[in-house]
C-alpha atoms as one frame of an Amber mdcrd trajectory, in Angstrom:
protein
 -60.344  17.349   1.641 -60.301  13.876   2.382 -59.837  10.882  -0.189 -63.095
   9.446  -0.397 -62.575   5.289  -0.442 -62.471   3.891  -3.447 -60.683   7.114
  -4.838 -57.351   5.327  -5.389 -56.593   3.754  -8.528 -55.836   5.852 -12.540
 -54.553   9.010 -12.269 -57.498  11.119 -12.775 -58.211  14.756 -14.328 -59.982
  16.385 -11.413 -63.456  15.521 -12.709 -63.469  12.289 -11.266 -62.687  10.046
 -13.954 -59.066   8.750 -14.817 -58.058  10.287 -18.078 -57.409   6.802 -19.642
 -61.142   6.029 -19.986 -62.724   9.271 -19.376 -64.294   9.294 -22.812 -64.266
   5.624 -23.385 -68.351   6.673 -24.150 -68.804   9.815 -25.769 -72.257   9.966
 -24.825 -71.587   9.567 -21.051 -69.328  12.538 -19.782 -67.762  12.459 -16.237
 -69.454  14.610 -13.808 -67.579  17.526 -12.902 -66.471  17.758  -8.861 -65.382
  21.370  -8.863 -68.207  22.021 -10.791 -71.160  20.779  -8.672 -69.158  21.901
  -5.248 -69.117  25.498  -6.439 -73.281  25.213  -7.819 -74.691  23.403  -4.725
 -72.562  24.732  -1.621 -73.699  27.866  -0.424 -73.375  29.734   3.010 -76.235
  28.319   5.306 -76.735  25.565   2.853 -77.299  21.763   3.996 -74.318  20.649
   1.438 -70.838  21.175   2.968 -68.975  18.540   0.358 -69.709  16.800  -2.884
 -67.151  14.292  -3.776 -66.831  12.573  -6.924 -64.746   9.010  -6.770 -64.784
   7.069 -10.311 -65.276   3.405  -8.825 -65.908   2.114  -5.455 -67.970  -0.733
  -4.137 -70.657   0.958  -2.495 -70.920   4.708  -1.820 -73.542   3.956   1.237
 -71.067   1.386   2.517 -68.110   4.556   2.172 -70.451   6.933   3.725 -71.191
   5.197   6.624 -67.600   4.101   7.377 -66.662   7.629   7.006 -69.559   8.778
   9.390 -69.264   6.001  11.766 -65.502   7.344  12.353 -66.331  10.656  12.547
 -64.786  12.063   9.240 -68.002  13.291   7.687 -69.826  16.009   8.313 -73.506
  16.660   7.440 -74.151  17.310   3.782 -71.548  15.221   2.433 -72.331  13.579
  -0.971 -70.224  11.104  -2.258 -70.993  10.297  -5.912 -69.395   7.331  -7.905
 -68.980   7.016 -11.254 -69.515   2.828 -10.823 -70.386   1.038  -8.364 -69.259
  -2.724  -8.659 -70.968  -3.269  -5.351 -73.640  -1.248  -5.067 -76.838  -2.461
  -2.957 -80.452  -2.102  -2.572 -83.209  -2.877   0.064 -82.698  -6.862   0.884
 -79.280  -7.116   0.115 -79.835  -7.213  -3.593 -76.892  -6.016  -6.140 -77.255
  -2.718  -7.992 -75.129  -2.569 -11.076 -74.844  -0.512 -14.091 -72.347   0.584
 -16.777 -69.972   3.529 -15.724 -71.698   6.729 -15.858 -74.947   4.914 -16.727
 -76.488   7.103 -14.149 -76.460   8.601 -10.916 -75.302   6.688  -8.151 -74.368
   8.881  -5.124 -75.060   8.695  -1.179 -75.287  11.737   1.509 -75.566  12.212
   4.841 -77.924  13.811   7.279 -77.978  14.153  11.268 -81.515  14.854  11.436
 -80.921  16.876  15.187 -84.365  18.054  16.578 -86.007  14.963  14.927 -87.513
  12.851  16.840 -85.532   8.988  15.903 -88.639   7.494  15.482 -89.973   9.530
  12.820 -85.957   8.956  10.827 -88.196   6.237   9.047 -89.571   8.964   6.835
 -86.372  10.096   5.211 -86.139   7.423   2.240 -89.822   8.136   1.790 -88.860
  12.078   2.120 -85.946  11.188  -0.348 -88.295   9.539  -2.783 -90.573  12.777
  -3.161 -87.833  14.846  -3.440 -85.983  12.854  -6.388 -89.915  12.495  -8.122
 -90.258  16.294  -8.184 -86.728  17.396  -9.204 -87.098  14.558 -12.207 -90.698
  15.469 -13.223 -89.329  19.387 -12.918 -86.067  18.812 -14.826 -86.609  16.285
 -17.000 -90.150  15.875 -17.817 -90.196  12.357 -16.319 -93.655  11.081 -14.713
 -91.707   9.632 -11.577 -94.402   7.595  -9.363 -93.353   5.888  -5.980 -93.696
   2.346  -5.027 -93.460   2.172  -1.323 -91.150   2.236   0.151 -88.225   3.115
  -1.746 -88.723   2.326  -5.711 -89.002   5.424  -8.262 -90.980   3.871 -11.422
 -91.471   5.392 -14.700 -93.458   4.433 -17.675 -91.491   3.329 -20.875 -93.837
   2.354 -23.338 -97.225   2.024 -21.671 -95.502   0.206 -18.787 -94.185   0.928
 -15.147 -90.427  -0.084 -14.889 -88.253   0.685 -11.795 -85.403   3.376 -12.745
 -84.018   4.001  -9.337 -84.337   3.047  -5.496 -83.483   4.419  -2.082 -81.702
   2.848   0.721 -81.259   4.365   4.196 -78.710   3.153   6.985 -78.305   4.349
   9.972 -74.234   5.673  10.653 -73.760   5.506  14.453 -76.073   7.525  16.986
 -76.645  10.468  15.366 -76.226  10.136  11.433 -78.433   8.131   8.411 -76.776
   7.906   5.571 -79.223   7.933   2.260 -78.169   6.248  -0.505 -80.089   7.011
  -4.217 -79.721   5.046  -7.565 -80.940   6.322 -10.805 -80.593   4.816 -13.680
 -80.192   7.831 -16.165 -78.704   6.970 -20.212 -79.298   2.460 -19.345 -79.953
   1.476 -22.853 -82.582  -1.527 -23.529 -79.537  -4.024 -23.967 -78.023  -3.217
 -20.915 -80.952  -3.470 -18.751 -80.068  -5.396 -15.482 -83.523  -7.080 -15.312
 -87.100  -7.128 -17.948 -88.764  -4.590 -15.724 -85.859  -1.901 -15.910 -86.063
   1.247 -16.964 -83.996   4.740 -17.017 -84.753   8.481 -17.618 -83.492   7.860
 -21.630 -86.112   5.271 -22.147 -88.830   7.107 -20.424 -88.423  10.254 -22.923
 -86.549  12.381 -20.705 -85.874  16.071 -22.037 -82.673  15.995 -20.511 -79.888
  12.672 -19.777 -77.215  15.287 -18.466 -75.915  13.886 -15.047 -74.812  17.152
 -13.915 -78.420  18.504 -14.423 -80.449  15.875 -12.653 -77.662  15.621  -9.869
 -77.961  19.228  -9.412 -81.769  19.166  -9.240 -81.937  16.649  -7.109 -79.890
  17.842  -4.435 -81.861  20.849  -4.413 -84.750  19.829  -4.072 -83.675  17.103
  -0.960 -82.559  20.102   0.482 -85.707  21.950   0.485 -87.847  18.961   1.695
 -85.165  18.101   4.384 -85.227  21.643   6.260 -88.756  21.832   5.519 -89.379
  18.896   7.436 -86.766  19.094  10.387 -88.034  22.602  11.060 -91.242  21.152
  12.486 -89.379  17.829  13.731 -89.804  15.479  11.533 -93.884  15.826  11.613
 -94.775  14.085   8.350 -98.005  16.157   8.392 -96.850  19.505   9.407 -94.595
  19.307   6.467 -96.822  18.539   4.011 -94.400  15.316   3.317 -97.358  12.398
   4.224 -99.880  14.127   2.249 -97.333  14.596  -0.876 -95.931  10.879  -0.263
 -99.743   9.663  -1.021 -99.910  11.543  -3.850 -97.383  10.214  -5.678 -97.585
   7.095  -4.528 -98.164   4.280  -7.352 -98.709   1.628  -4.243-101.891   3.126
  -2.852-105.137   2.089  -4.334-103.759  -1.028  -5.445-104.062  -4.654  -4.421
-100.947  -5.827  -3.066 -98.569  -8.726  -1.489 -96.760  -7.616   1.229 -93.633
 -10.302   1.577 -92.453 -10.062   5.430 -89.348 -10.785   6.582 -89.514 -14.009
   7.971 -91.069 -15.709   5.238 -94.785 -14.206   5.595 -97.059 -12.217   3.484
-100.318 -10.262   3.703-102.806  -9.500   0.418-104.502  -6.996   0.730-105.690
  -3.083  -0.994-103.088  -0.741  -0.138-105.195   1.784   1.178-102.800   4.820
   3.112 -99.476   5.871   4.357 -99.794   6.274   7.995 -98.455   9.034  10.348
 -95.223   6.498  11.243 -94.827   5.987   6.845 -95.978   2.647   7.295 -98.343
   0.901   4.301-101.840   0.846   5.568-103.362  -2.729   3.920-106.979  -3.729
   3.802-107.702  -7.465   4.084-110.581  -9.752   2.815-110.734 -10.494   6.646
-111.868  -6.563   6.992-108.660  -5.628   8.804-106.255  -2.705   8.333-103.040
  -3.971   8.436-100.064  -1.420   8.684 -96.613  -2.713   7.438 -93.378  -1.198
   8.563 -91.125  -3.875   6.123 -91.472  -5.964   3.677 -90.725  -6.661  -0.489
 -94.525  -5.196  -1.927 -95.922  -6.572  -5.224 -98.057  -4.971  -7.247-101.077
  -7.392  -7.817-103.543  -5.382  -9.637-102.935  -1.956 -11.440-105.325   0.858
  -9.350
């Protein structure tokens, strides 16, 4: 198998963490490689490879290089321990303590699926990682569109984990996921932070949420490549607005550019682009952009 970047460094134990600071937080155990290989790779299955590095910059930025080049195939997961550069939509840092969370990329050659509907996976993504952490761990997971996963800590929504989707060459996206899992309140990156721990989770073990996560990516992925990526034969649009903590809300919509747009956010159209309703009585879709919540729905 081969050395996933940012692999070098401490001798390690197999489990992907060098056995100088393996335990250096009781409370946070290493994932296990052998472990999830042998639980999520199964003949037929979309996973062909879970690799577990303990520190690397960016696992999306890893992924891609290794895709790009040809030295991934689809179902790879690469899962870091820490990231030191990890990023989100915009270019903006992701950090966390080692084995704060999950922090793990994979990739997909969506064949059969039409490229312009690829715009749906971190949406796709984003239902998938709401109902494996409402099934596993209790959580309430809602989705701010287009790639934030919010839970409620105390009567209030904070932002545990994001999605961000690059494309790696022709044929490949690679899908990058962030979840902050055991972040205490001291170690919160930002005020409006939040993790699984904080939210009341039944369950902070890694290996559990990883696993159930996974899953249940896989099951939305072939469900919606088997009817090409339709967002509606799939069920995926209709599930998307469901969840979705945007819709019904008055927004801002900040454009790249420098623009914005107010308006209700009132759907999730066929191409998973927020549907806004201005004062000026138009329905404005947007494609990209940072969304605000203005108003609770």
């Amino acid at each position: 198998m081969t050395k996933p970047p940012g692999a070098e460094g401490s001798p390690s134990d197999g489990h992907g963490e060098s056995r100088s600071d393996r335990w250096s937080d009781l409370d946070r155990p290493p994932l296990n490689g052998t472990a999830l290989r042998r639980a999520l790779i199964r003949e037929g299955g979309l996973w062909s490879d879970v690799r577990v590095t303990p520190r690397t910059g960016s696992t999306n930025s890893d992924l891609v290089a290794l895709a790009t080049d040809e030295k991934a195939d689809e179902g790879v997961v690469l899962v870091a321990e820490e990231q030191n550069a990890g990023r989100g939509r915009l270019d903006r840092q992701w950090t966390a303590p080692a084995r704060s969370g999950l922090f793990f990329s994979v990739l997909l050659r969506p064949t059969g699926v039409p490229v312009e509907r690829w715009g749906w996976l971190p949406l796709l993504t984003g239902v998938a990682v709401a109902t494996a952490l409402s099934k596993v761990a209790g959580v309430d997971t809602a989705l701010k569109w287009p790639n934030d996963l919010l839970v409620t800590v105390g009567g209030e929504e904070r932002k545990t984990g994001g999605i961000l989707a690059e494309r790696a060459g022709n044929d490949a996206v690679v899908v990058g996921i962030g979840i902050n899992v055991t972040l205490r309140e001291d170690e919160l990156p930002v005020p409006g932070a939040g993790s699984l721990a904080l939210a009341g989770a039944t369950t902070t073990d890694r290996d559990t949420v990883l696993r159930a996560v996974l899953r249940s990516l896989e099951q939305w992925y072939e469900k919606w490549r088997a009817v090409g990526g339709d967002p509606a034969a799939s069920g995926l649009q209709e599930t998307y607005a469901a969840g979705c903590a945007t819709l019904g809300r008055v927004v801002r919509a900040e454009l790249p550019g420098g623009t914005s747009i107010t308006g209700e956010a009132v759907a999730v159209d066929g191409d998973g682009r927020l549907v806004l309703a201005t004062e000026e009585g138009v329905q404005q879709p947007v494609g990209a952009g940072d969304i605000v919540h203005l108003r609770p729905a």
